[in-house]
mmCIF file with all atom_site columns, C-alpha atoms in Angstrom:
data_model
loop_
_atom_site.group_PDB
_atom_site.id
_atom_site.type_symbol
_atom_site.label_atom_id
_atom_site.label_alt_id
_atom_site.label_comp_id
_atom_site.label_asym_id
_atom_site.label_entity_id
_atom_site.label_seq_id
_atom_site.pdbx_PDB_ins_code
_atom_site.Cartn_x
_atom_site.Cartn_y
_atom_site.Cartn_z
_atom_site.occupancy
_atom_site.B_iso_or_equiv
_atom_site.pdbx_formal_charge
_atom_site.auth_seq_id
_atom_site.auth_comp_id
_atom_site.auth_asym_id
_atom_site.auth_atom_id
_atom_site.pdbx_PDB_model_num
ATOM 1   C CA . THR N 1 1   ? 158.071 151.866 291.621 1.00 89.00 ? 1488 THR N CA 1
ATOM 2   C CA . ASN N 1 2   ? 156.883 154.794 294.309 1.00 95.00 ? 1489 ASN N CA 1
ATOM 3   C CA . ALA N 1 3   ? 155.671 158.111 294.729 1.00 96.00 ? 1490 ALA N CA 1
ATOM 4   C CA . SER N 1 4   ? 159.460 158.910 296.100 1.00 96.00 ? 1491 SER N CA 1
ATOM 5   C CA . ASP N 1 5   ? 160.660 157.872 293.244 1.00 96.00 ? 1492 ASP N CA 1
ATOM 6   C CA . GLY N 1 6   ? 157.815 159.849 291.160 1.00 96.00 ? 1493 GLY N CA 1
ATOM 7   C CA . LEU N 1 7   ? 159.018 163.062 292.941 1.00 97.00 ? 1494 LEU N CA 1
ATOM 8   C CA . ALA N 1 8   ? 162.470 162.391 292.020 1.00 97.00 ? 1495 ALA N CA 1
ATOM 9   C CA . GLU N 1 9   ? 162.028 162.255 288.497 1.00 96.00 ? 1496 GLU N CA 1
ATOM 10  C CA . ALA N 1 10  ? 159.520 165.652 288.743 1.00 97.00 ? 1497 ALA N CA 1
ATOM 11  C CA . LEU N 1 11  ? 162.690 167.069 290.662 1.00 97.00 ? 1498 LEU N CA 1
ATOM 12  C CA . PHE N 1 12  ? 165.288 166.012 288.244 1.00 97.00 ? 1499 PHE N CA 1
ATOM 13  C CA . ASP N 1 13  ? 163.023 167.594 285.416 1.00 96.00 ? 1500 ASP N CA 1
ATOM 14  C CA . ILE N 1 14  ? 162.951 171.048 286.888 1.00 94.00 ? 1501 ILE N CA 1
ATOM 15  C CA . SER N 1 15  ? 166.817 170.559 287.278 1.00 95.00 ? 1502 SER N CA 1
ATOM 16  C CA . GLN N 1 16  ? 167.671 169.730 283.848 1.00 93.00 ? 1503 GLN N CA 1
ATOM 17  C CA . ALA N 1 17  ? 164.878 172.903 282.187 1.00 91.00 ? 1504 ALA N CA 1
ATOM 18  C CA . LEU N 1 18  ? 166.624 175.236 284.824 1.00 91.00 ? 1505 LEU N CA 1
ATOM 19  C CA . LYS N 1 19  ? 170.544 174.107 284.002 1.00 86.00 ? 1506 LYS N CA 1
ATOM 20  C CA . ASN N 1 20  ? 172.296 176.525 281.608 1.00 73.00 ? 1507 ASN N CA 1
ATOM 21  C CA . ASP N 1 21  ? 169.177 179.406 281.983 1.00 69.00 ? 1508 ASP N CA 1
ATOM 22  C CA . LEU N 1 22  ? 171.594 181.336 284.403 1.00 60.00 ? 1509 LEU N CA 1
ATOM 23  C CA . THR N 1 23  ? 170.370 179.646 287.320 1.00 66.00 ? 1510 THR N CA 1
ATOM 24  C CA . ASP N 1 24  ? 172.916 176.583 287.437 1.00 80.00 ? 1511 ASP N CA 1
ATOM 25  C CA . GLU N 1 25  ? 172.184 177.265 291.203 1.00 89.00 ? 1512 GLU N CA 1
ATOM 26  C CA . LEU N 1 26  ? 168.835 176.454 291.557 1.00 92.00 ? 1513 LEU N CA 1
ATOM 27  C CA . ALA N 1 27  ? 169.605 173.835 289.292 1.00 94.00 ? 1514 ALA N CA 1
ATOM 28  C CA . ILE N 1 28  ? 171.914 172.476 291.488 1.00 95.00 ? 1515 ILE N CA 1
ATOM 29  C CA . ILE N 1 29  ? 169.243 172.657 294.494 1.00 96.00 ? 1516 ILE N CA 1
ATOM 30  C CA . PHE N 1 30  ? 166.938 170.648 292.580 1.00 96.00 ? 1517 PHE N CA 1
ATOM 31  C CA . ALA N 1 31  ? 169.276 168.173 291.230 1.00 97.00 ? 1518 ALA N CA 1
ATOM 32  C CA . ARG N 1 32  ? 170.464 167.533 295.192 1.00 97.00 ? 1519 ARG N CA 1
ATOM 33  C CA . LEU N 1 33  ? 166.725 167.086 296.031 1.00 98.00 ? 1520 LEU N CA 1
ATOM 34  C CA . SER N 1 34  ? 165.763 164.314 293.105 1.00 98.00 ? 1521 SER N CA 1
ATOM 35  C CA . LEU N 1 35  ? 169.147 162.940 294.988 1.00 98.00 ? 1522 LEU N CA 1
ATOM 36  C CA . TYR N 1 36  ? 167.636 162.907 298.436 1.00 98.00 ? 1523 TYR N CA 1
ATOM 37  C CA . MET N 1 37  ? 164.310 161.607 297.145 1.00 97.00 ? 1524 MET N CA 1
ATOM 38  C CA . ARG N 1 38  ? 166.208 158.430 295.194 1.00 97.00 ? 1525 ARG N CA 1
ATOM 39  C CA . PRO N 1 39  ? 169.698 158.101 296.411 1.00 96.00 ? 1526 PRO N CA 1
ATOM 40  C CA . ASP N 1 40  ? 170.673 155.261 293.472 1.00 94.00 ? 1527 ASP N CA 1
ATOM 41  C CA . PHE N 1 41  ? 168.783 157.737 290.616 1.00 97.00 ? 1528 PHE N CA 1
ATOM 42  C CA . ALA N 1 42  ? 171.745 157.782 287.947 1.00 97.00 ? 1529 ALA N CA 1
ATOM 43  C CA . PRO N 1 43  ? 170.576 160.662 285.584 1.00 97.00 ? 1530 PRO N CA 1
ATOM 44  C CA . ALA N 1 44  ? 170.499 163.068 288.764 1.00 97.00 ? 1531 ALA N CA 1
ATOM 45  C CA . ASP N 1 45  ? 174.026 162.100 289.879 1.00 98.00 ? 1532 ASP N CA 1
ATOM 46  C CA . ILE N 1 46  ? 175.580 162.642 285.750 1.00 97.00 ? 1533 ILE N CA 1
ATOM 47  C CA . LEU N 1 47  ? 173.430 166.016 286.113 1.00 96.00 ? 1534 LEU N CA 1
ATOM 48  C CA . LEU N 1 48  ? 174.393 167.401 289.212 1.00 97.00 ? 1535 LEU N CA 1
ATOM 49  C CA . GLY N 1 49  ? 178.101 166.060 288.368 1.00 97.00 ? 1536 GLY N CA 1
ATOM 50  C CA . GLU N 1 50  ? 178.248 168.163 285.193 1.00 95.00 ? 1537 GLU N CA 1
ATOM 51  C CA . MET N 1 51  ? 176.755 171.445 286.686 1.00 95.00 ? 1538 MET N CA 1
ATOM 52  C CA . LEU N 1 52  ? 179.658 170.875 289.625 1.00 95.00 ? 1539 LEU N CA 1
ATOM 53  C CA . ASP N 1 53  ? 182.094 170.684 287.549 1.00 95.00 ? 1540 ASP N CA 1
ATOM 54  C CA . GLN N 1 54  ? 180.796 173.639 285.462 1.00 91.00 ? 1541 GLN N CA 1
ATOM 55  C CA . SER N 1 55  ? 181.116 175.542 288.062 1.00 91.00 ? 1542 SER N CA 1
ATOM 56  C CA . GLY N 1 56  ? 184.691 174.482 289.293 1.00 93.00 ? 1543 GLY N CA 1
ATOM 57  C CA . LYS N 1 57  ? 183.866 172.198 291.950 1.00 95.00 ? 1544 LYS N CA 1
ATOM 58  C CA . HIS N 1 58  ? 185.579 169.087 290.120 1.00 96.00 ? 1545 HIS N CA 1
ATOM 59  C CA . HIS N 1 59  ? 185.972 166.787 293.119 1.00 96.00 ? 1546 HIS N CA 1
ATOM 60  C CA . GLN N 1 60  ? 182.497 166.976 294.095 1.00 97.00 ? 1547 GLN N CA 1
ATOM 61  C CA . ALA N 1 61  ? 181.360 166.160 290.274 1.00 97.00 ? 1548 ALA N CA 1
ATOM 62  C CA . ILE N 1 62  ? 184.180 163.398 290.385 1.00 98.00 ? 1549 ILE N CA 1
ATOM 63  C CA . ALA N 1 63  ? 182.257 161.848 293.453 1.00 97.00 ? 1550 ALA N CA 1
ATOM 64  C CA . HIS N 1 64  ? 178.907 161.587 291.662 1.00 98.00 ? 1551 HIS N CA 1
ATOM 65  C CA . PHE N 1 65  ? 180.564 160.203 288.414 1.00 98.00 ? 1552 PHE N CA 1
ATOM 66  C CA . SER N 1 66  ? 182.205 157.703 290.503 1.00 97.00 ? 1553 SER N CA 1
ATOM 67  C CA . LYS N 1 67  ? 178.373 156.355 292.141 1.00 97.00 ? 1554 LYS N CA 1
ATOM 68  C CA . ILE N 1 68  ? 176.825 154.848 289.039 1.00 97.00 ? 1555 ILE N CA 1
ATOM 69  C CA . LYS N 1 69  ? 177.692 151.060 288.827 1.00 94.00 ? 1556 LYS N CA 1
ATOM 70  C CA . ALA N 1 70  ? 179.072 149.081 286.039 1.00 94.00 ? 1557 ALA N CA 1
ATOM 71  C CA . LYS N 1 71  ? 175.491 147.354 285.366 1.00 95.00 ? 1558 LYS N CA 1
ATOM 72  C CA . SER N 1 72  ? 173.977 150.580 285.258 1.00 95.00 ? 1559 SER N CA 1
ATOM 73  C CA . ALA N 1 73  ? 173.085 151.668 281.417 1.00 96.00 ? 1560 ALA N CA 1
ATOM 74  C CA . TYR N 1 74  ? 174.182 155.189 282.067 1.00 97.00 ? 1561 TYR N CA 1
ATOM 75  C CA . PHE N 1 75  ? 178.109 153.850 282.931 1.00 97.00 ? 1562 PHE N CA 1
ATOM 76  C CA . LEU N 1 76  ? 179.706 154.666 279.698 1.00 97.00 ? 1563 LEU N CA 1
ATOM 77  C CA . PHE N 1 77  ? 178.629 158.018 280.012 1.00 96.00 ? 1564 PHE N CA 1
ATOM 78  C CA . ALA N 1 78  ? 179.128 158.359 283.282 1.00 98.00 ? 1565 ALA N CA 1
ATOM 79  C CA . GLN N 1 79  ? 182.514 157.173 283.057 1.00 98.00 ? 1566 GLN N CA 1
ATOM 80  C CA . PHE N 1 80  ? 183.022 159.633 279.891 1.00 98.00 ? 1567 PHE N CA 1
ATOM 81  C CA . SER N 1 81  ? 182.212 162.555 281.755 1.00 97.00 ? 1568 SER N CA 1
ATOM 82  C CA . LEU N 1 82  ? 184.259 161.599 285.118 1.00 98.00 ? 1569 LEU N CA 1
ATOM 83  C CA . ALA N 1 83  ? 187.289 161.433 282.213 1.00 98.00 ? 1570 ALA N CA 1
ATOM 84  C CA . THR N 1 84  ? 186.864 164.767 280.717 1.00 97.00 ? 1571 THR N CA 1
ATOM 85  C CA . THR N 1 85  ? 186.651 166.221 284.534 1.00 97.00 ? 1572 THR N CA 1
ATOM 86  C CA . LEU N 1 86  ? 190.077 164.380 285.601 1.00 97.00 ? 1573 LEU N CA 1
ATOM 87  C CA . ASN N 1 87  ? 191.323 166.243 282.041 1.00 96.00 ? 1574 ASN N CA 1
ATOM 88  C CA . ASN N 1 88  ? 189.904 169.567 283.571 1.00 94.00 ? 1575 ASN N CA 1
ATOM 89  C CA . ILE N 1 89  ? 192.257 169.449 286.644 1.00 96.00 ? 1576 ILE N CA 1
ATOM 90  C CA . GLU N 1 90  ? 195.419 168.459 284.569 1.00 94.00 ? 1577 GLU N CA 1
ATOM 91  C CA . LYS N 1 91  ? 195.211 164.842 285.730 1.00 96.00 ? 1578 LYS N CA 1
ATOM 92  C CA . THR N 1 92  ? 194.985 163.642 281.953 1.00 95.00 ? 1579 THR N CA 1
ATOM 93  C CA . GLU N 1 93  ? 197.185 160.647 281.712 1.00 94.00 ? 1580 GLU N CA 1
ATOM 94  C CA . GLU N 1 94  ? 194.466 159.202 284.398 1.00 96.00 ? 1581 GLU N CA 1
ATOM 95  C CA . ALA N 1 95  ? 191.835 160.109 282.321 1.00 97.00 ? 1582 ALA N CA 1
ATOM 96  C CA . VAL N 1 96  ? 193.501 158.277 279.521 1.00 96.00 ? 1583 VAL N CA 1
ATOM 97  C CA . VAL N 1 97  ? 193.862 155.179 281.847 1.00 96.00 ? 1584 VAL N CA 1
ATOM 98  C CA . LEU N 1 98  ? 190.557 155.394 282.713 1.00 97.00 ? 1585 LEU N CA 1
ATOM 99  C CA . LEU N 1 99  ? 189.521 155.468 278.579 1.00 98.00 ? 1586 LEU N CA 1
ATOM 100 C CA . LYS N 1 100 ? 191.643 152.672 277.741 1.00 97.00 ? 1587 LYS N CA 1
ATOM 101 C CA . ASN N 1 101 ? 190.091 150.618 280.329 1.00 96.00 ? 1588 ASN N CA 1
ATOM 102 C CA . ILE N 1 102 ? 187.025 151.256 278.396 1.00 96.00 ? 1589 ILE N CA 1
ATOM 103 C CA . ILE N 1 103 ? 188.277 150.230 275.176 1.00 97.00 ? 1590 ILE N CA 1
ATOM 104 C CA . LYS N 1 104 ? 189.320 146.858 276.713 1.00 97.00 ? 1591 LYS N CA 1
ATOM 105 C CA . ASN N 1 105 ? 185.957 146.074 277.578 1.00 94.00 ? 1592 ASN N CA 1
ATOM 106 C CA . ASN N 1 106 ? 184.175 147.914 274.870 1.00 95.00 ? 1593 ASN N CA 1
ATOM 107 C CA . PRO N 1 107 ? 186.572 147.374 271.717 1.00 96.00 ? 1594 PRO N CA 1
ATOM 108 C CA . ARG N 1 108 ? 184.313 148.492 268.842 1.00 96.00 ? 1595 ARG N CA 1
ATOM 109 C CA . ASP N 1 109 ? 183.155 151.704 270.647 1.00 96.00 ? 1596 ASP N CA 1
ATOM 110 C CA . TYR N 1 110 ? 184.636 154.584 268.901 1.00 97.00 ? 1597 TYR N CA 1
ATOM 111 C CA . ARG N 1 111 ? 184.065 157.326 271.459 1.00 97.00 ? 1598 ARG N CA 1
ATOM 112 C CA . PRO N 1 112 ? 187.030 156.809 274.055 1.00 98.00 ? 1599 PRO N CA 1
ATOM 113 C CA . TYR N 1 113 ? 189.273 157.214 271.193 1.00 98.00 ? 1600 TYR N CA 1
ATOM 114 C CA . ILE N 1 114 ? 187.654 160.668 270.506 1.00 98.00 ? 1601 ILE N CA 1
ATOM 115 C CA . TYR N 1 115 ? 188.161 161.358 273.889 1.00 98.00 ? 1602 TYR N CA 1
ATOM 116 C CA . ILE N 1 116 ? 191.887 160.456 273.849 1.00 98.00 ? 1603 ILE N CA 1
ATOM 117 C CA . GLY N 1 117 ? 192.006 162.325 270.781 1.00 98.00 ? 1604 GLY N CA 1
ATOM 118 C CA . ASP N 1 118 ? 191.118 165.528 272.311 1.00 97.00 ? 1605 ASP N CA 1
ATOM 119 C CA . PHE N 1 119 ? 193.361 165.139 275.298 1.00 97.00 ? 1606 PHE N CA 1
ATOM 120 C CA . LYS N 1 120 ? 196.244 164.439 273.878 1.00 96.00 ? 1607 LYS N CA 1
ATOM 121 C CA . ARG N 1 121 ? 195.664 166.984 271.651 1.00 96.00 ? 1608 ARG N CA 1
ATOM 122 C CA . SER N 1 122 ? 195.166 169.546 274.831 1.00 93.00 ? 1609 SER N CA 1
ATOM 123 C CA . LEU N 1 123 ? 198.759 168.326 275.640 1.00 94.00 ? 1610 LEU N CA 1
ATOM 124 C CA . LYS N 1 124 ? 200.134 169.148 271.795 1.00 96.00 ? 1611 LYS N CA 1
ATOM 125 C CA . GLU N 1 125 ? 200.676 165.766 271.619 1.00 97.00 ? 1612 GLU N CA 1
ATOM 126 C CA . TRP N 1 126 ? 199.727 165.608 268.053 1.00 98.00 ? 1613 TRP N CA 1
ATOM 127 C CA . ASP N 1 127 ? 200.947 162.084 267.095 1.00 97.00 ? 1614 ASP N CA 1
ATOM 128 C CA . ASP N 1 128 ? 199.087 160.300 269.800 1.00 97.00 ? 1615 ASP N CA 1
ATOM 129 C CA . ALA N 1 129 ? 195.871 162.339 268.788 1.00 98.00 ? 1616 ALA N CA 1
ATOM 130 C CA . ILE N 1 130 ? 196.276 161.792 265.274 1.00 98.00 ? 1617 ILE N CA 1
ATOM 131 C CA . LYS N 1 131 ? 196.094 157.454 266.154 1.00 98.00 ? 1618 LYS N CA 1
ATOM 132 C CA . ALA N 1 132 ? 193.252 158.108 268.152 1.00 98.00 ? 1619 ALA N CA 1
ATOM 133 C CA . TYR N 1 133 ? 191.148 160.194 266.089 1.00 98.00 ? 1620 TYR N CA 1
ATOM 134 C CA . SER N 1 134 ? 192.033 157.712 263.279 1.00 98.00 ? 1621 SER N CA 1
ATOM 135 C CA . ARG N 1 135 ? 191.020 154.882 264.673 1.00 98.00 ? 1622 ARG N CA 1
ATOM 136 C CA . ALA N 1 136 ? 187.432 156.425 265.982 1.00 98.00 ? 1623 ALA N CA 1
ATOM 137 C CA . LEU N 1 137 ? 186.938 156.877 262.051 1.00 97.00 ? 1624 LEU N CA 1
ATOM 138 C CA . GLN N 1 138 ? 188.466 153.315 261.294 1.00 97.00 ? 1625 GLN N CA 1
ATOM 139 C CA . LEU N 1 139 ? 185.361 152.614 264.032 1.00 97.00 ? 1626 LEU N CA 1
ATOM 140 C CA . LYS N 1 140 ? 182.507 154.323 263.186 1.00 94.00 ? 1627 LYS N CA 1
ATOM 141 C CA . THR N 1 141 ? 180.243 152.654 260.666 1.00 90.00 ? 1628 THR N CA 1
ATOM 142 C CA . SER N 1 142 ? 178.847 154.941 259.184 1.00 91.00 ? 1629 SER N CA 1
ATOM 143 C CA . ALA N 1 143 ? 179.754 158.969 258.091 1.00 88.00 ? 1630 ALA N CA 1
ATOM 144 C CA . GLU N 1 144 ? 177.374 161.198 259.606 1.00 93.00 ? 1631 GLU N CA 1
ATOM 145 C CA . LYS N 1 145 ? 177.566 165.121 259.414 1.00 94.00 ? 1632 LYS N CA 1
ATOM 146 C CA . SER N 1 146 ? 178.714 165.586 263.039 1.00 95.00 ? 1633 SER N CA 1
ATOM 147 C CA . ASP N 1 147 ? 181.875 163.831 261.812 1.00 96.00 ? 1634 ASP N CA 1
ATOM 148 C CA . TRP N 1 148 ? 183.310 167.169 260.612 1.00 97.00 ? 1635 TRP N CA 1
ATOM 149 C CA . ILE N 1 149 ? 184.413 168.117 264.080 1.00 97.00 ? 1636 ILE N CA 1
ATOM 150 C CA . LEU N 1 150 ? 186.728 164.578 263.950 1.00 97.00 ? 1637 LEU N CA 1
ATOM 151 C CA . TYR N 1 151 ? 188.177 165.352 260.473 1.00 98.00 ? 1638 TYR N CA 1
ATOM 152 C CA . TYR N 1 152 ? 188.768 168.886 262.309 1.00 98.00 ? 1639 TYR N CA 1
ATOM 153 C CA . SER N 1 153 ? 190.033 168.010 264.792 1.00 98.00 ? 1640 SER N CA 1
ATOM 154 C CA . ARG N 1 154 ? 192.744 165.397 263.405 1.00 98.00 ? 1641 ARG N CA 1
ATOM 155 C CA . GLY N 1 155 ? 193.523 168.270 260.531 1.00 98.00 ? 1642 GLY N CA 1
ATOM 156 C CA . ILE N 1 156 ? 194.533 170.653 263.390 1.00 98.00 ? 1643 ILE N CA 1
ATOM 157 C CA . ALA N 1 157 ? 196.642 167.907 264.839 1.00 98.00 ? 1644 ALA N CA 1
ATOM 158 C CA . TYR N 1 158 ? 198.056 167.187 261.313 1.00 98.00 ? 1645 TYR N CA 1
ATOM 159 C CA . GLU N 1 159 ? 198.955 170.989 260.433 1.00 97.00 ? 1646 GLU N CA 1
ATOM 160 C CA . GLN N 1 160 ? 200.429 171.079 263.860 1.00 97.00 ? 1647 GLN N CA 1
ATOM 161 C CA . SER N 1 161 ? 203.064 168.395 263.395 1.00 96.00 ? 1648 SER N CA 1
ATOM 162 C CA . LYS N 1 162 ? 203.877 169.840 260.031 1.00 96.00 ? 1649 LYS N CA 1
ATOM 163 C CA . ASN N 1 163 ? 202.149 167.364 257.953 1.00 97.00 ? 1650 ASN N CA 1
ATOM 164 C CA . TRP N 1 164 ? 200.163 169.805 255.725 1.00 97.00 ? 1651 TRP N CA 1
ATOM 165 C CA . SER N 1 165 ? 199.348 167.046 252.759 1.00 97.00 ? 1652 SER N CA 1
ATOM 166 C CA . GLN N 1 166 ? 197.132 165.006 255.141 1.00 98.00 ? 1653 GLN N CA 1
ATOM 167 C CA . ALA N 1 167 ? 195.955 168.463 256.995 1.00 98.00 ? 1654 ALA N CA 1
ATOM 168 C CA . GLU N 1 168 ? 194.224 170.061 254.338 1.00 98.00 ? 1655 GLU N CA 1
ATOM 169 C CA . PRO N 1 169 ? 191.680 166.697 252.713 1.00 98.00 ? 1656 PRO N CA 1
ATOM 170 C CA . ASP N 1 170 ? 190.763 166.554 257.003 1.00 98.00 ? 1657 ASP N CA 1
ATOM 171 C CA . PHE N 1 171 ? 189.725 169.843 256.881 1.00 98.00 ? 1658 PHE N CA 1
ATOM 172 C CA . LEU N 1 172 ? 188.226 169.635 253.116 1.00 97.00 ? 1659 LEU N CA 1
ATOM 173 C CA . ARG N 1 173 ? 186.291 166.503 254.740 1.00 97.00 ? 1660 ARG N CA 1
ATOM 174 C CA . ALA N 1 174 ? 185.417 168.461 257.382 1.00 97.00 ? 1661 ALA N CA 1
ATOM 175 C CA . LEU N 1 175 ? 183.885 171.392 254.884 1.00 97.00 ? 1662 LEU N CA 1
ATOM 176 C CA . GLU N 1 176 ? 181.827 168.411 253.139 1.00 96.00 ? 1663 GLU N CA 1
ATOM 177 C CA . LEU N 1 177 ? 180.071 167.479 255.937 1.00 96.00 ? 1664 LEU N CA 1
ATOM 178 C CA . SER N 1 178 ? 179.170 170.854 257.338 1.00 95.00 ? 1665 SER N CA 1
ATOM 179 C CA . PRO N 1 179 ? 179.514 173.277 254.947 1.00 94.00 ? 1666 PRO N CA 1
ATOM 180 C CA . ASN N 1 180 ? 178.942 176.274 256.913 1.00 93.00 ? 1667 ASN N CA 1
ATOM 181 C CA . GLN N 1 181 ? 180.883 175.729 259.634 1.00 96.00 ? 1668 GLN N CA 1
ATOM 182 C CA . PRO N 1 182 ? 182.933 178.812 260.619 1.00 97.00 ? 1669 PRO N CA 1
ATOM 183 C CA . PHE N 1 183 ? 185.581 177.000 262.941 1.00 97.00 ? 1670 PHE N CA 1
ATOM 184 C CA . VAL N 1 184 ? 186.773 174.638 259.904 1.00 97.00 ? 1671 VAL N CA 1
ATOM 185 C CA . MET N 1 185 ? 186.180 177.945 257.144 1.00 97.00 ? 1672 MET N CA 1
ATOM 186 C CA . ASN N 1 186 ? 188.694 180.036 259.616 1.00 97.00 ? 1673 ASN N CA 1
ATOM 187 C CA . TYR N 1 187 ? 191.186 177.402 260.282 1.00 97.00 ? 1674 TYR N CA 1
ATOM 188 C CA . LEU N 1 188 ? 191.236 176.506 257.051 1.00 97.00 ? 1675 LEU N CA 1
ATOM 189 C CA . GLY N 1 189 ? 191.252 179.960 255.487 1.00 97.00 ? 1676 GLY N CA 1
ATOM 190 C CA . TYR N 1 190 ? 194.343 181.319 257.262 1.00 97.00 ? 1677 TYR N CA 1
ATOM 191 C CA . ALA N 1 191 ? 196.086 178.041 257.005 1.00 97.00 ? 1678 ALA N CA 1
ATOM 192 C CA . TRP N 1 192 ? 196.010 178.758 253.326 1.00 97.00 ? 1679 TRP N CA 1
ATOM 193 C CA . ALA N 1 193 ? 196.756 182.850 253.670 1.00 97.00 ? 1680 ALA N CA 1
ATOM 194 C CA . GLU N 1 194 ? 199.849 181.841 255.431 1.00 96.00 ? 1681 GLU N CA 1
ATOM 195 C CA . GLN N 1 195 ? 201.162 179.462 252.898 1.00 95.00 ? 1682 GLN N CA 1
ATOM 196 C CA . GLY N 1 196 ? 200.191 181.844 250.022 1.00 96.00 ? 1683 GLY N CA 1
ATOM 197 C CA . ILE N 1 197 ? 198.250 179.597 248.235 1.00 96.00 ? 1684 ILE N CA 1
ATOM 198 C CA . ARG N 1 198 ? 194.819 179.734 246.708 1.00 96.00 ? 1685 ARG N CA 1
ATOM 199 C CA . LEU N 1 199 ? 194.161 183.115 248.571 1.00 97.00 ? 1686 LEU N CA 1
ATOM 200 C CA . ALA N 1 200 ? 190.647 183.792 246.361 1.00 97.00 ? 1687 ALA N CA 1
ATOM 201 C CA . GLU N 1 201 ? 189.215 180.568 248.291 1.00 97.00 ? 1688 GLU N CA 1
ATOM 202 C CA . ALA N 1 202 ? 190.821 181.379 251.334 1.00 97.00 ? 1689 ALA N CA 1
ATOM 203 C CA . ASN N 1 203 ? 189.545 185.308 251.606 1.00 97.00 ? 1690 ASN N CA 1
ATOM 204 C CA . ASP N 1 204 ? 186.363 183.862 251.194 1.00 97.00 ? 1691 ASP N CA 1
ATOM 205 C CA . LEU N 1 205 ? 186.262 181.057 253.795 1.00 97.00 ? 1692 LEU N CA 1
ATOM 206 C CA . ILE N 1 206 ? 187.327 183.599 256.123 1.00 97.00 ? 1693 ILE N CA 1
ATOM 207 C CA . VAL N 1 207 ? 185.118 186.157 255.057 1.00 97.00 ? 1694 VAL N CA 1
ATOM 208 C CA . LYS N 1 208 ? 182.214 183.799 255.666 1.00 96.00 ? 1695 LYS N CA 1
ATOM 209 C CA . ALA N 1 209 ? 183.695 182.460 259.161 1.00 97.00 ? 1696 ALA N CA 1
ATOM 210 C CA . VAL N 1 210 ? 183.243 185.986 260.436 1.00 96.00 ? 1697 VAL N CA 1
ATOM 211 C CA . GLU N 1 211 ? 180.312 186.699 259.187 1.00 95.00 ? 1698 GLU N CA 1
ATOM 212 C CA . GLN N 1 212 ? 178.958 183.831 261.235 1.00 93.00 ? 1699 GLN N CA 1
ATOM 213 C CA . ARG N 1 213 ? 181.104 183.996 264.125 1.00 92.00 ? 1700 ARG N CA 1
ATOM 214 C CA . PRO N 1 214 ? 182.347 188.112 264.323 1.00 90.00 ? 1701 PRO N CA 1
#
């Protein structure tokens, strides 16, 4: 609506271009300048929060994610970023409570369940992780190639909880969706090898995985 807003957009674009380009410190400066020109610029708050979180300044990141109001179109994205930061500082239960509040207001949104599944898996709470991933898959209206990571993650939780009969189909489904995914090939290959089954296939998968991710 004015020149300051336009300059804030330009500074934000520069920050975004510099992010992850070995110049995060400079990117942070441009993001701060963007917010100086436009203090209520939600995308800049989120971008700055992400960079601060990555640089270990978690509490500063939390402050920026928390600035995003519920009426903003960026609110849910900011909440997911906030939950991730809370998990990074070992406030996982607090992060899960936040995500459950999102679910109350957005009962058909599958994304909070993915975050809960990831957080519970990091705590080795396998049953809770499985339930969360399963609910996310139930809520998805269509299958996408990117869903491989959901099946892979749930497969790990099943395998770690000694439920191979459920784990194996998830790994195979993950490979259907992403046939050359090295993480899935490596995990499934070693799982077969350790059990002494399907050894030729296991070897093929592990070799292919190593070729992609030595």
